[in-house]
Short mmCIF file of C-alpha atoms and ligand atoms in Angstrom, two decimals:
data_model
loop_
_atom_site.label_atom_id
_atom_site.label_comp_id
_atom_site.label_asym_id
_atom_site.label_seq_id
_atom_site.Cartn_x
_atom_site.Cartn_y
_atom_site.Cartn_z
CA MET S 438 0.21 -0.05 -0.16
CA SER S 439 1.11 3.11 -0.71
CA GLN S 440 2.33 5.28 1.91
CA VAL S 441 0.12 8.79 2.26
CA THR S 442 2.08 12.24 3.01
CA LYS S 443 1.30 15.86 3.62
CA GLU S 444 2.57 16.65 -0.08
CA LYS S 445 0.40 13.77 -1.65
CA VAL S 446 -2.47 15.26 -0.29
CA GLN S 447 -1.62 19.08 -0.87
CA GLU S 448 -1.33 18.14 -4.39
CA ALA S 449 -4.57 16.31 -4.50
CA LEU S 450 -5.94 19.13 -2.99
CA ALA S 451 -4.74 22.24 -5.16
CA GLN S 452 -7.55 22.66 -7.58
CA VAL S 453 -10.28 21.79 -4.96
CA ILE S 454 -10.20 24.57 -2.26
CA ASP S 455 -11.96 27.75 -3.91
CA PRO S 456 -9.43 30.58 -2.95
CA ALA S 457 -12.81 33.27 -2.49
CA LEU S 458 -13.97 30.33 0.28
CA GLY S 459 -11.07 29.04 2.04
CA ARG S 460 -7.47 28.12 1.76
CA LEU S 461 -5.63 24.61 3.36
CA GLY S 462 -4.13 24.84 7.11
CA ASP S 463 -3.08 21.94 8.69
CA ILE S 464 -2.93 18.32 7.53
CA THR S 465 -2.42 16.25 9.52
CA VAL S 466 -1.77 12.39 8.51
CA ASP S 467 -2.29 9.57 11.22
CA GLY S 468 -1.07 6.37 9.26
CA ASP S 469 -3.79 5.91 6.47
CA THR S 470 -5.86 8.21 8.18
CA VAL S 471 -5.98 12.21 7.10
CA TYR S 472 -7.02 14.75 8.60
CA ALA S 473 -7.14 18.49 7.00
CA ALA S 474 -8.19 21.96 8.01
CA ILE S 475 -9.67 24.40 5.79
CA GLU S 476 -9.26 27.22 7.21
CA VAL S 477 -12.67 29.68 6.16
CA ASP S 478 -14.95 32.96 6.93
CA PRO S 479 -17.89 31.00 8.53
CA ALA S 480 -20.22 34.55 7.03
CA LYS S 481 -19.54 32.28 3.77
CA GLY S 482 -21.65 30.01 5.13
CA ALA S 483 -23.70 27.08 3.58
CA ALA S 484 -21.56 26.94 0.81
CA LEU S 485 -18.56 25.80 2.84
CA GLU S 486 -20.34 22.47 3.97
CA PRO S 487 -19.82 21.75 -0.18
CA MET S 488 -16.56 22.31 0.21
CA ARG S 489 -15.72 20.42 2.65
CA GLN S 490 -17.52 17.04 1.16
CA ALA S 491 -15.43 17.30 -1.92
CA VAL S 492 -12.27 18.08 0.06
CA GLN S 493 -12.82 15.08 2.04
CA ALA S 494 -13.46 12.85 -1.04
CA ALA S 495 -10.43 14.65 -3.09
CA ILE S 496 -8.52 13.26 0.41
CA GLU S 497 -10.09 9.56 0.22
CA ALA S 498 -9.46 9.21 -3.77
CA VAL S 499 -5.73 9.41 -2.58
CA PRO S 500 -4.43 5.63 -2.92
CA GLY S 501 -3.52 5.10 0.76
CA VAL S 502 -5.85 6.66 2.22
CA ARG S 503 -8.48 4.78 4.10
CA MET S 504 -10.32 7.74 6.31
CA ALA S 505 -10.24 11.30 6.10
CA GLN S 506 -11.91 14.38 7.77
CA ALA S 507 -12.05 17.47 6.46
CA ILE S 508 -13.23 20.32 9.15
CA LEU S 509 -13.09 23.78 8.72
CA THR S 510 -11.93 26.35 11.12
CA ALA S 511 -12.39 29.68 11.75
CA GLU S 512 -9.78 32.02 10.11
CA ARG S 513 -9.72 34.60 13.37
CA LYS S 514 -7.03 33.84 15.75
CA SER S 515 -8.50 34.19 18.80
CA PRO S 516 -10.83 31.09 19.72
CA PRO S 517 -14.59 31.40 19.81
CA PRO S 518 -15.55 31.86 23.43
CA LEU S 519 -18.01 29.44 24.86
CA ALA S 520 -20.46 32.09 25.34
CA VAL S 521 -24.14 31.88 26.18
CA LYS S 522 -26.94 33.04 23.85
CA GLY S 523 -29.06 35.61 24.09
CA GLY S 524 -27.84 36.99 27.82
CA GLY S 525 -26.18 34.83 30.76
CA ARG S 526 -22.79 34.84 31.84
CA PRO S 527 -20.65 33.13 29.10
CA ALA S 528 -19.61 30.49 30.13
CA GLY S 529 -15.77 28.93 31.18
CA GLY S 530 -14.57 32.15 29.81
CA GLY S 531 -13.75 30.95 26.43
CA VAL S 532 -12.11 27.86 24.38
CA SER S 533 -8.46 28.99 25.00
CA HIS S 534 -5.08 27.35 23.88
CA LYS S 535 -4.19 27.84 27.74
CA ILE S 536 -4.83 24.86 29.55
CA SER S 537 -6.75 25.67 32.63
CA SER S 538 -5.03 24.99 35.65
CA ARG S 539 -7.89 23.04 37.89
CA PRO S 540 -7.73 19.97 38.42
CA VAL S 541 -8.99 16.63 36.44
CA ALA S 542 -12.66 16.13 38.29
CA PRO S 543 -10.90 15.92 41.57
CA GLN S 544 -14.25 14.19 43.14
CA VAL S 545 -15.11 11.68 40.73
CA ARG S 546 -13.96 8.81 41.92
CA PHE S 547 -14.10 6.66 38.82
CA ILE S 548 -13.29 8.01 35.18
CA ILE S 549 -14.69 4.78 32.67
CA ALA S 550 -13.43 5.76 29.40
CA VAL S 551 -16.03 4.21 26.74
CA ALA S 552 -13.77 3.65 22.99
CA SER S 553 -13.89 2.24 19.87
CA GLY S 554 -11.44 2.11 16.79
CA LYS S 555 -13.47 2.97 14.64
CA GLY S 556 -16.86 5.40 14.30
CA GLY S 557 -20.14 4.22 14.02
CA VAL S 558 -19.80 1.25 15.83
CA GLY S 559 -22.51 2.42 18.74
CA LYS S 560 -19.67 3.80 20.90
CA SER S 561 -21.89 6.77 22.23
CA THR S 562 -25.01 5.04 22.19
CA VAL S 563 -23.30 2.76 24.53
CA ALA S 564 -21.48 4.96 26.72
CA ALA S 565 -25.18 6.99 27.14
CA ASN S 566 -26.76 3.80 28.35
CA LEU S 567 -24.08 2.50 30.76
CA ALA S 568 -24.16 5.95 32.06
CA ALA S 569 -27.96 5.57 32.61
CA ALA S 570 -27.39 1.72 34.19
CA PHE S 571 -25.04 3.24 36.85
CA ALA S 572 -27.52 6.21 37.39
CA ARG S 573 -30.26 3.47 37.63
CA LEU S 574 -28.36 1.69 40.17
CA GLY S 575 -28.10 4.64 42.29
CA LYS S 576 -24.56 5.81 41.55
CA ARG S 577 -23.68 9.69 41.23
CA THR S 578 -23.19 9.68 37.48
CA GLY S 579 -21.78 12.03 34.86
CA LEU S 580 -21.49 11.90 30.91
CA LEU S 581 -19.09 13.51 29.43
CA ASP S 582 -18.89 13.60 25.44
CA ALA S 583 -15.60 14.24 24.39
CA ASP S 584 -15.80 12.97 20.61
CA ILE S 585 -15.95 16.79 19.48
CA TYR S 586 -16.13 16.18 16.01
CA GLY S 587 -19.30 13.93 16.77
CA ALA S 588 -20.73 15.42 19.60
CA SER S 589 -23.65 13.28 19.91
CA GLN S 590 -24.62 13.39 23.24
CA PRO S 591 -27.27 16.20 23.76
CA ILE S 592 -29.36 14.81 21.22
CA MET S 593 -29.14 10.83 22.47
CA MET S 594 -29.84 12.29 25.92
CA GLY S 595 -32.58 14.53 24.32
CA LEU S 596 -30.54 18.09 25.98
CA SER S 597 -29.90 21.10 24.44
CA GLY S 598 -29.34 25.26 25.81
CA ARG S 599 -26.21 26.93 26.67
CA PRO S 600 -24.73 25.80 30.16
CA GLN S 601 -24.60 28.40 32.51
CA THR S 602 -21.41 28.92 34.71
CA ASN S 603 -21.73 29.58 38.36
CA ASP S 604 -19.81 32.10 40.90
CA ASP S 605 -16.74 30.22 40.60
CA ASP S 606 -16.81 30.62 36.92
CA MET S 607 -17.16 27.09 36.35
CA ILE S 608 -20.02 25.18 33.86
CA VAL S 609 -22.58 23.59 35.41
CA PRO S 610 -23.62 20.60 33.17
CA PRO S 611 -27.56 19.96 32.32
CA VAL S 612 -29.08 17.33 34.31
CA CYS S 613 -31.41 14.65 32.87
CA ASP S 614 -33.70 13.04 34.50
CA ILE S 615 -33.26 8.69 34.10
CA ALA S 616 -36.31 7.16 35.90
CA GLY S 617 -36.02 9.82 38.83
CA HIS S 618 -32.17 9.37 38.69
CA PRO S 619 -30.03 12.03 38.01
CA LEU S 620 -27.42 12.23 35.58
CA LYS S 621 -24.92 14.85 34.90
CA VAL S 622 -24.23 15.88 31.10
CA MET S 623 -21.93 17.61 29.18
CA SER S 624 -20.94 18.06 25.54
CA MET S 625 -19.08 20.76 23.42
CA GLY S 626 -22.01 19.75 21.59
CA PHE S 627 -24.10 22.62 24.19
CA PHE S 628 -21.41 25.21 21.96
CA VAL S 629 -21.64 24.72 18.53
CA GLU S 630 -24.89 25.24 16.60
CA ARG S 631 -26.51 22.08 15.46
CA GLY S 632 -25.34 21.35 11.82
CA ALA S 633 -22.79 24.01 11.87
CA PRO S 634 -19.87 23.36 10.13
CA VAL S 635 -17.47 25.11 11.45
CA ILE S 636 -15.58 23.87 14.35
CA TRP S 637 -12.01 24.32 15.91
CA ARG S 638 -8.20 23.75 15.04
CA GLY S 639 -6.29 20.65 16.52
CA PRO S 640 -5.17 22.60 19.28
CA MET S 641 -8.28 24.23 20.34
CA VAL S 642 -9.90 20.86 20.10
CA HIS S 643 -7.44 19.75 22.52
CA SER S 644 -8.14 22.20 25.27
CA ALA S 645 -11.94 22.19 24.61
CA ILE S 646 -11.64 18.65 25.79
CA GLN S 647 -9.27 19.49 28.97
CA GLN S 648 -11.63 22.13 29.31
CA LEU S 649 -15.09 19.70 29.78
CA PHE S 650 -12.93 17.83 32.16
CA ARG S 651 -11.81 20.90 34.68
CA ASP S 652 -13.90 23.38 33.99
CA VAL S 653 -16.82 21.80 34.35
CA ASP S 654 -18.46 21.52 38.03
CA TRP S 655 -19.04 18.06 37.95
CA GLY S 656 -18.95 18.27 41.79
CA ALA S 657 -18.94 14.67 43.68
CA LEU S 658 -19.52 11.21 41.08
CA ASP S 659 -19.45 7.90 42.00
CA VAL S 660 -18.74 7.60 37.75
CA LEU S 661 -18.40 9.21 35.26
CA VAL S 662 -18.64 7.82 31.45
CA VAL S 663 -16.58 9.32 29.14
CA ASP S 664 -17.42 9.01 25.50
CA LEU S 665 -14.50 8.95 23.94
CA PRO S 666 -13.65 10.43 19.61
CA PRO S 667 -13.65 7.26 17.92
CA GLY S 668 -9.44 5.78 16.85
CA THR S 669 -6.37 5.26 18.31
CA GLY S 670 -4.83 8.18 17.16
CA ASP S 671 -2.52 11.63 19.72
CA ALA S 672 -6.15 12.35 20.85
CA GLN S 673 -7.03 9.52 22.61
CA LEU S 674 -3.51 8.84 23.75
CA SER S 675 -2.54 12.19 25.15
CA LEU S 676 -6.00 12.14 27.33
CA ALA S 677 -5.41 8.82 28.54
CA GLN S 678 -2.69 9.87 29.66
CA TYR S 679 -4.07 13.41 31.17
CA VAL S 680 -7.05 12.06 32.45
CA PRO S 681 -6.71 9.61 35.51
CA LEU S 682 -9.04 6.31 33.99
CA ALA S 683 -10.12 4.04 36.52
CA GLY S 684 -10.05 1.72 33.13
CA ALA S 685 -11.53 1.45 29.37
CA VAL S 686 -14.50 -0.58 27.71
CA ILE S 687 -13.65 -0.68 24.20
CA VAL S 688 -16.89 -1.44 21.91
CA SER S 689 -16.71 -3.02 18.51
CA THR S 690 -19.24 -5.51 16.29
CA PRO S 691 -18.52 -8.41 15.35
CA GLN S 692 -17.48 -7.84 11.96
CA ASP S 693 -13.46 -8.54 11.85
CA VAL S 694 -12.44 -4.97 10.68
CA ALA S 695 -14.15 -3.04 13.55
CA LEU S 696 -12.55 -6.15 16.00
CA SER S 697 -9.12 -5.36 14.28
CA GLU S 698 -9.75 -1.90 15.41
CA ALA S 699 -11.11 -2.95 18.77
CA GLU S 700 -7.40 -4.49 19.35
CA LYS S 701 -6.30 -1.45 18.03
CA GLY S 702 -7.69 0.38 20.41
CA LEU S 703 -6.80 -2.16 23.67
CA ARG S 704 -3.00 -2.13 22.83
CA MET S 705 -2.97 2.00 23.03
CA PHE S 706 -5.00 1.56 26.59
CA GLU S 707 -2.18 -1.27 27.44
CA LYS S 708 0.56 1.13 26.03
CA THR S 709 -0.24 3.96 28.90
CA ASN S 710 -1.68 1.31 31.60
CA VAL S 711 -4.68 2.12 31.76
CA PRO S 712 -6.85 -1.56 32.52
CA VAL S 713 -8.93 -2.74 30.01
CA PHE S 714 -12.31 -3.94 31.67
CA GLY S 715 -13.57 -5.79 28.69
CA ILE S 716 -15.08 -5.62 25.09
CA VAL S 717 -18.58 -5.68 24.07
CA GLU S 718 -20.26 -6.52 21.22
CA ASN S 719 -22.49 -3.86 20.05
CA MET S 720 -24.77 -5.02 16.89
CA SER S 721 -24.50 -8.20 17.98
CA TYR S 722 -27.51 -9.85 16.23
CA HIS S 723 -31.15 -9.28 15.31
CA ASN S 724 -34.31 -10.67 16.90
CA CYS S 725 -36.93 -10.32 14.40
CA GLU S 726 -39.81 -8.07 16.61
CA SER S 727 -42.38 -9.71 14.96
CA CYS S 728 -41.63 -13.30 14.44
CA GLY S 729 -38.86 -13.68 16.81
CA HIS S 730 -36.50 -14.91 13.91
CA ARG S 731 -33.10 -14.70 14.90
CA GLU S 732 -30.24 -12.98 12.29
CA ASP S 733 -26.93 -12.38 12.78
CA ILE S 734 -26.62 -9.69 10.57
CA PHE S 735 -22.81 -8.51 11.09
CA GLY S 736 -22.04 -12.26 11.90
CA HIS S 737 -22.37 -12.60 16.25
CA GLY S 738 -19.84 -13.67 18.78
CA GLY S 739 -16.33 -12.44 16.92
CA ALA S 740 -15.70 -9.63 19.71
CA ARG S 741 -16.57 -13.00 22.32
CA ALA S 742 -13.57 -14.76 20.37
CA ALA S 743 -11.36 -11.76 20.37
CA ALA S 744 -12.04 -11.17 24.23
CA ALA S 745 -10.63 -14.94 24.62
CA ARG S 746 -7.69 -13.97 22.32
CA LEU S 747 -6.45 -10.62 23.63
CA ASN S 748 -7.61 -12.18 27.26
CA VAL S 749 -9.98 -9.72 28.52
CA PRO S 750 -13.05 -9.93 30.29
CA PHE S 751 -16.14 -10.42 27.23
CA LEU S 752 -18.73 -7.72 29.04
CA GLY S 753 -21.80 -8.49 26.83
CA GLU S 754 -23.81 -8.58 23.57
CA ILE S 755 -26.37 -6.09 22.47
CA PRO S 756 -28.56 -6.87 20.15
CA LEU S 757 -29.31 -4.51 16.94
CA ILE S 758 -32.67 -3.46 17.43
CA ALA S 759 -34.88 -0.50 15.94
CA ALA S 760 -35.32 0.50 19.90
CA ILE S 761 -31.84 1.14 20.19
CA ARG S 762 -31.96 3.93 17.57
CA ALA S 763 -35.36 5.10 17.86
CA GLN S 764 -34.94 6.33 21.71
CA GLY S 765 -31.53 7.70 20.98
CA ASP S 766 -33.24 9.64 18.44
CA ALA S 767 -35.74 10.85 20.49
CA GLY S 768 -33.44 11.86 23.38
CA VAL S 769 -34.06 9.08 25.77
CA PRO S 770 -31.97 6.09 26.21
CA ILE S 771 -33.52 2.73 25.85
CA VAL S 772 -32.54 2.27 29.71
CA ALA S 773 -34.18 5.02 31.31
CA ALA S 774 -37.09 4.90 28.63
CA ASP S 775 -38.31 0.82 29.12
CA ALA S 776 -35.40 -0.62 32.02
CA ALA S 777 -37.73 -4.32 30.91
CA HIS S 778 -36.55 -4.23 27.82
CA PRO S 779 -34.05 -7.36 27.44
CA ALA S 780 -31.49 -4.89 25.73
CA SER S 781 -32.00 -2.75 29.08
CA ASP S 782 -31.05 -5.84 31.12
CA VAL S 783 -28.03 -5.71 29.16
CA PHE S 784 -26.49 -2.79 30.20
CA MET S 785 -27.52 -2.87 33.38
CA ASN S 786 -25.74 -6.05 34.00
CA ILE S 787 -22.50 -4.75 32.29
CA ALA S 788 -22.65 -1.80 35.10
CA ALA S 789 -23.23 -3.92 37.51
CA ARG S 790 -20.71 -6.08 36.48
CA LEU S 791 -18.18 -3.03 35.99
CA TRP S 792 -19.05 -1.35 39.58
CA ALA S 793 -18.19 -4.98 41.30
CA VAL S 794 -14.96 -4.29 39.63
CA LEU S 795 -13.80 -1.01 40.46
CA PRO S 796 -10.77 -0.87 42.64
CA GLU S 797 -11.29 0.45 46.07
CA LYS S 798 -15.35 1.34 45.62
CA LYS S 799 -14.61 2.80 49.69
CA ALA S 800 -12.49 5.54 49.12
CA ALA S 801 -14.40 8.20 50.71
CA VAL S 802 -14.75 10.88 48.56
N1 ADP O 1358 -27.69 -1.60 18.93
C1 ADP O 1358 -28.15 -0.97 18.49
N2 ADP O 1358 -29.14 -1.29 17.41
C2 ADP O 1358 -29.69 -0.06 17.12
N3 ADP O 1358 -29.10 0.99 16.19
C3 ADP O 1358 -27.68 0.94 16.88
C4 ADP O 1358 -27.27 -0.05 17.88
N4 ADP O 1358 -26.19 0.70 18.24
C5 ADP O 1358 -26.04 2.25 17.92
N5 ADP O 1358 -26.88 2.21 16.70
C6 ADP O 1358 -27.23 3.17 16.07
O1 ADP O 1358 -26.11 3.48 15.20
C7 ADP O 1358 -25.71 4.48 14.77
C8 ADP O 1358 -24.52 4.98 14.93
O2 ADP O 1358 -24.39 4.62 16.64
P1 ADP O 1358 -23.29 5.88 17.78
O3 ADP O 1358 -24.00 5.66 19.57
O4 ADP O 1358 -23.53 7.30 17.53
O5 ADP O 1358 -22.17 5.35 17.02
P2 ADP O 1358 -20.50 5.95 17.00
O6 ADP O 1358 -20.54 6.87 18.83
O7 ADP O 1358 -19.73 4.68 17.58
O8 ADP O 1358 -20.18 6.08 15.98
C9 ADP O 1358 -27.05 5.40 15.57
O9 ADP O 1358 -27.84 6.03 14.84
C10 ADP O 1358 -27.35 4.30 17.02
O10 ADP O 1358 -28.52 4.78 17.04
MG1 MG O 1359 -20.55 8.93 18.63
#
């Protein structure tokens, strides 16, 4: 396979970006994955998205590229503040390149990362339902969406609006109700207009994620579930290093390709000495809702076999069912909406099992 280089990407993009709309910013090549920033004037609005897609397609056409992500970044030098629209106090004082000196969620007993090598395997769905399951178990729980480019927790948890700050200038996480139990949620999605194509450049993303840990008033929690960005690149690695993770849960579909990505995730956590609690197989099988017939759409059992081979626990199988997607879209995770559903049982069991292995539970906060 040919080696992907920045130069090849630049060459491929020479004719693609209309200079009236933007110019090429940073390019990051991570093996067969390429991230490219296009610096634009956000005022140009709707014309920018087709250009972003064209750039992405042009990069994906470069031999050796498996995945490309093009992002539009604002041309301005100072980052956009995390401001509360329409009055109120600005939340957090703005995303800045300067990393906050506050400690990382100091009163949180256990931070659990939910990770996947690849996007689209249901990582956010698992993170949302796992957090809801911990809340249902009566644990003081938070859910932190660290997937800056693909923030999905505001929609999955049915929350909107800009968070406010408290008197200490910390961002107050909105709370959602999980069958009578509170769940605190924070996501960069709260600060980005829905559907807005303009996001931030690399270093700003890094500091934004840090801000979600340090400048949010998480308070005293038993568990903070973190929906990590997909992949096993620098962003994930650095997060695994600066956040004191109790451990990680890896989500995979049963397909071989997703499993090899899951294995990469596992190796990454090993490298950073973060314990891996185990692998969850999502979209494991499908039970026809009218006739009960079971179908293994993506194959089945691959993750269980991989867990055995990699010597980590297998945590459970989550079926591919319309209700999981529908509940996610409706802003109420299935664990919150329908506790009696067999899929909710799977999540409840995983949460209970994790709670049992979390070390030193007695350490009082
Ligand atoms: N077990 C499942 N059954 C049905 N739909 C699912 C399941 N898991 C995830 N989905 C759907 O698949 C899509 C991708 O899931 P998501 O959790 O956003 O993945 P990721 O965070 O890994 O990109 C979403 O529309 C979600 O509702
Ligand atoms: Mg996601």
